[in-house]
C-alpha positions as a Python dict, from the first residue, in 0.01 Angstrom:
ca = {
    (1, 'M'): (0, 0, 0),
    (2, 'A'): (317, 50, 197),
    (3, 'G'): (641, -141, 145),
    (4, 'S'): (957, -163, 350),
    (5, 'G'): (1278, -339, 264),
    (6, 'G'): (1607, -407, 429),
    (7, 'R'): (1851, -114, 416),
    (8, 'R'): (2219, -86, 456),
    (9, 'G'): (2185, 185, 715),
    (10, 'G'): (2431, 278, 986),
    (11, 'R'): (2430, 167, 1342),
    (12, 'G'): (2123, 263, 1540),
    (13, 'H'): (2104, 421, 1883),
    (14, 'R'): (2141, 184, 2175),
    (15, 'G'): (1837, 32, 2334),
    (16, 'R'): (1782, -38, 2700),
    (17, 'G'): (1832, -392, 2817),
    (18, 'R'): (1790, -589, 3139),
    (19, 'G'): (2147, -672, 3214),
    (20, 'R'): (2416, -887, 3061),
    (21, 'G'): (2319, -1190, 2860),
    (22, 'R'): (2478, -1530, 2892),
    (23, 'R'): (2809, -1591, 2723),
    (24, 'G'): (2858, -1916, 2539),
    (25, 'R'): (2921, -2071, 2204),
    (26, 'G'): (2664, -2025, 1930),
    (27, 'R'): (2597, -2288, 1666),
    (28, 'Q'): (2378, -2155, 1390),
    (29, 'A'): (2351, -1846, 1175),
    (30, 'G'): (2018, -1699, 1071),
    (31, 'A'): (1962, -1506, 750),
    (32, 'A'): (1840, -1162, 844),
    (33, 'S'): (1833, -805, 723),
    (34, 'P'): (1817, -527, 984),
    (35, 'S'): (1673, -180, 951),
    (36, 'R'): (1605, 87, 1210),
    (37, 'S'): (1240, 164, 1267),
    (38, 'P'): (1155, 501, 1109),
    (39, 'S'): (936, 621, 1397),
    (40, 'S'): (937, 925, 1620),
    (41, 'S'): (1258, 1049, 1782),
    (42, 'S'): (1158, 915, 2124),
    (43, 'E'): (1093, 568, 1980),
    (44, 'E'): (1409, 565, 1768),
    (45, 'A'): (1620, 561, 2083),
    (46, 'T'): (1496, 213, 2175),
    (47, 'S'): (1347, 52, 1861),
    (48, 'F'): (1517, -164, 1600),
    (49, 'E'): (1366, -377, 1321),
    (50, 'F'): (1509, -673, 1132),
    (51, 'I'): (1410, -995, 956),
    (52, 'L'): (1503, -1359, 1008),
    (53, 'R'): (1450, -1637, 755),
    (54, 'I'): (1401, -1993, 880),
    (55, 'D'): (1624, -2204, 655),
    (56, 'D'): (1709, -2487, 892),
    (57, 'D'): (1563, -2650, 1204),
    (58, 'P'): (1291, -2410, 1324),
    (59, 'L'): (1345, -2521, 1685),
    (60, 'G'): (1724, -2473, 1686),
    (61, 'I'): (1889, -2166, 1834),
    (62, 'K'): (1886, -1867, 1600),
    (63, 'R'): (2160, -1613, 1540),
    (64, 'L'): (2042, -1253, 1531),
    (65, 'P'): (2188, -987, 1298),
    (66, 'D'): (2524, -842, 1399),
    (67, 'K'): (2385, -490, 1370),
    (68, 'F'): (2126, -571, 1635),
    (69, 'A'): (2400, -712, 1858),
    (70, 'E'): (2581, -379, 1813),
    (71, 'F'): (2257, -195, 1891),
    (72, 'V'): (2242, -349, 2240),
    (73, 'D'): (2620, -350, 2292),
    (74, 'G'): (2705, -261, 2651),
    (75, 'V'): (2354, -328, 2781),
    (76, 'E'): (2306, -684, 2652),
    (77, 'P'): (1974, -825, 2775),
    (78, 'A'): (1979, -1157, 2958),
    (79, 'E'): (1652, -1247, 2788),
    (80, 'L'): (1398, -1116, 2538),
    (81, 'Q'): (1022, -1129, 2573),
    (82, 'L'): (878, -1228, 2235),
    (83, 'R'): (520, -1148, 2138),
    (84, 'E'): (344, -1244, 1815),
    (85, 'A'): (185, -928, 1676),
    (86, 'C'): (-170, -1070, 1686),
    (87, 'C'): (-156, -1123, 2063),
    (88, 'N'): (-111, -825, 2293),
    (89, 'F'): (-61, -1020, 2614),
    (90, 'C'): (98, -1359, 2531),
    (91, 'R'): (474, -1337, 2581),
    (92, 'W'): (751, -1595, 2567),
    (93, 'R'): (1069, -1546, 2766),
    (94, 'V'): (1365, -1645, 2551),
    (95, 'E'): (1718, -1654, 2687),
    (96, 'V'): (1982, -1464, 2492),
    (97, 'L'): (2327, -1611, 2433),
    (98, 'F'): (2643, -1414, 2343),
    (99, 'D'): (2952, -1597, 2216),
    (100, 'G'): (3212, -1344, 2329),
    (101, 'Q'): (3282, -1238, 1968),
    (102, 'G'): (2987, -1007, 1924),
    (103, 'K'): (2749, -1278, 1802),
    (104, 'M'): (2402, -1294, 1956),
    (105, 'Y'): (2162, -1591, 1963),
    (106, 'L'): (1809, -1675, 2072),
    (107, 'H'): (1858, -1977, 2297),
    (108, 'T'): (1655, -2140, 2575),
    (109, 'G'): (1283, -2082, 2523),
    (110, 'W'): (1303, -2022, 2149),
    (111, 'D'): (1192, -2378, 2072),
    (112, 'K'): (866, -2328, 2264),
    (113, 'F'): (793, -2004, 2080),
    (114, 'A'): (872, -2162, 1742),
    (115, 'R'): (658, -2467, 1820),
    (116, 'Y'): (362, -2251, 1925),
    (117, 'L'): (379, -2056, 1599),
    (118, 'D'): (421, -2378, 1398),
    (119, 'L'): (730, -2241, 1224),
    (120, 'E'): (864, -2430, 923),
    (121, 'P'): (1164, -2393, 691),
    (122, 'G'): (1083, -2116, 446),
    (123, 'C'): (904, -1895, 698),
    (124, 'L'): (1017, -1533, 716),
    (125, 'L'): (991, -1349, 1048),
    (126, 'T'): (1006, -977, 1115),
    (127, 'F'): (1125, -860, 1457),
    (128, 'L'): (1057, -518, 1608),
    (129, 'Y'): (1259, -448, 1922),
    (130, 'E'): (1071, -196, 2137),
    (131, 'G'): (1325, -159, 2415),
    (132, 'N'): (1337, -309, 2765),
    (133, 'G'): (1373, -657, 2616),
    (134, 'D'): (1034, -651, 2439),
    (135, 'M'): (1019, -789, 2084),
    (136, 'V'): (718, -804, 1848),
    (137, 'V'): (725, -1079, 1584),
    (138, 'K'): (528, -1124, 1260),
    (139, 'V'): (537, -1448, 1060),
    (140, 'F'): (517, -1478, 681),
    (141, 'D'): (477, -1825, 529),
    (142, 'G'): (613, -1980, 211),
    (143, 'T'): (357, -1791, -1),
    (144, 'S'): (509, -1461, 121),
    (145, 'C'): (182, -1375, 298),
    (146, 'R'): (148, -1302, 667),
    (147, 'R'): (3, -1560, 901),
    (148, 'H'): (-266, -1454, 1147),
    (149, 'Y'): (-290, -1659, 1464),
    (150, 'H'): (-575, -1719, 1700),
    (151, 'I'): (-489, -1617, 2054),
    (152, 'R'): (-492, -1971, 2192),
    (153, 'R'): (-394, -2189, 1903),
    (154, 'P'): (-214, -2115, 1574),
    (155, 'T'): (-323, -2284, 1253),
    (156, 'R'): (-100, -2443, 994),
    (157, 'H'): (-306, -2287, 717),
    (158, 'P'): (-432, -1955, 856),
    (159, 'E'): (-620, -1692, 661),
    (160, 'A'): (-340, -1543, 452),
    (161, 'D'): (-342, -1181, 341),
    (162, 'S'): (-345, -1298, -20),
    (163, 'F'): (-439, -1033, -274),
    (164, 'A'): (-693, -1280, -414),
    (165, 'V'): (-903, -1231, -99),
    (166, 'Y'): (-935, -858, -160),
    (167, 'V'): (-921, -805, -535),
    (168, 'A'): (-1101, -1101, -689),
    (169, 'G'): (-1343, -1065, -979),
    (170, 'D'): (-1458, -720, -1091),
    (171, 'D'): (-1292, -553, -792),
    (172, 'R'): (-944, -606, -931),
    (173, 'P'): (-766, -270, -941),
    (174, 'G'): (-600, -133, -1253),
    (175, 'T'): (-351, 68, -1049),
    (176, 'M'): (-187, 61, -708),
    (177, 'H'): (-73, 358, -501),
    (178, 'L'): (260, 265, -340),
    (179, 'R'): (390, 447, -35),
    (180, 'E'): (709, 374, 156),
    (181, 'A'): (623, 326, 523),
    (182, 'S'): (832, 618, 650),
    (183, 'S'): (668, 860, 405),
    (184, 'G'): (320, 967, 503),
    (185, 'F'): (230, 1167, 193),
    (186, 'Y'): (425, 1077, -124),
    (187, 'R'): (275, 802, -342),
    (188, 'W'): (373, 635, -668),
    (189, 'I'): (96, 525, -905),
    (190, 'V'): (181, 186, -1055),
    (191, 'D'): (-24, 8, -1323),
    (192, 'V'): (-132, -347, -1246),
    (193, 'I'): (-166, -616, -1515),
    (194, 'Y'): (-305, -970, -1500),
    (195, 'D'): (-217, -1274, -1706),
    (196, 'A'): (-459, -1539, -1834),
    (197, 'R'): (-420, -1740, -1512),
    (198, 'G'): (-510, -1448, -1288),
    (199, 'K'): (-155, -1376, -1177),
    (200, 'M'): (-103, -1016, -1081),
    (201, 'Y'): (200, -798, -1168),
    (202, 'L'): (321, -447, -1091),
    (203, 'H'): (398, -290, -1429),
    (204, 'I'): (431, 70, -1553),
    (205, 'G'): (548, 296, -1273),
    (206, 'W'): (724, 27, -1072),
    (207, 'E'): (1061, 115, -1228),
    (208, 'K'): (1040, 472, -1095),
    (209, 'F'): (946, 347, -748),
    (210, 'A'): (1233, 97, -747),
    (211, 'R'): (1483, 356, -868),
    (212, 'R'): (1369, 614, -612),
    (213, 'H'): (1427, 367, -327),
    (214, 'S'): (1756, 234, -469),
    (215, 'L'): (1627, -124, -472),
    (216, 'E'): (1880, -396, -544),
    (217, 'A'): (1870, -770, -605),
    (218, 'G'): (1841, -948, -271),
    (219, 'F'): (1623, -683, -104),
    (220, 'I'): (1307, -804, 70),
    (221, 'L'): (1001, -577, 66),
    (222, 'L'): (697, -612, 292),
    (223, 'F'): (368, -492, 145),
    (224, 'S'): (49, -408, 336),
    (225, 'Y'): (-269, -381, 128),
    (226, 'F'): (-540, -141, 251),
    (227, 'G'): (-804, -191, -15),
    (228, 'D'): (-969, 127, -137),
    (229, 'R'): (-780, 337, 116),
    (230, 'A'): (-501, 410, -136),
}
């Protein structure tokens, strides 16, 4: 299992854009938490990762994190090409709007992307900027599980990555091996307990993991479960 949460890191290296974006007046603010992608040195120069929570009208323009606006400062893209992570070739061109005060918004074209993904209030999106205006998006629904979309048509109730799918019955693990995504070797063993209703909790060992990663109230962690592959 690997988790990643928002960090209060410094400003990332600048990415390459496609020219200046449109200047105008933005209207809405999105709740997001940026963090630089901990990849190789060549990728770090152009990649940037952040989250965006849908708290209002899913089709309305969305404000991006200020740190991402700083990341592309000086080479502001006129548009971004958004791609849902399940589809390698479907891209939506979304116009980018700057308000002249350092604020950055997803504008024209966002509504089509949001409608295709059937976004609703409560959805949490992760964005990975790969440079050259390319952005990969993952969607997590109100259950905190990732949605998986068919290439042609998304479903309102897709097959969620719920732990119940993988660990039901006698296969329920007694421990989990947690690994932070940027660390390829160090793991924390955390005991797992279950209540009478089948709810699952991280127990002994979690405190050490949380302390090691300086977790605070308000942080959002993304977990990927790999079954028996520790």
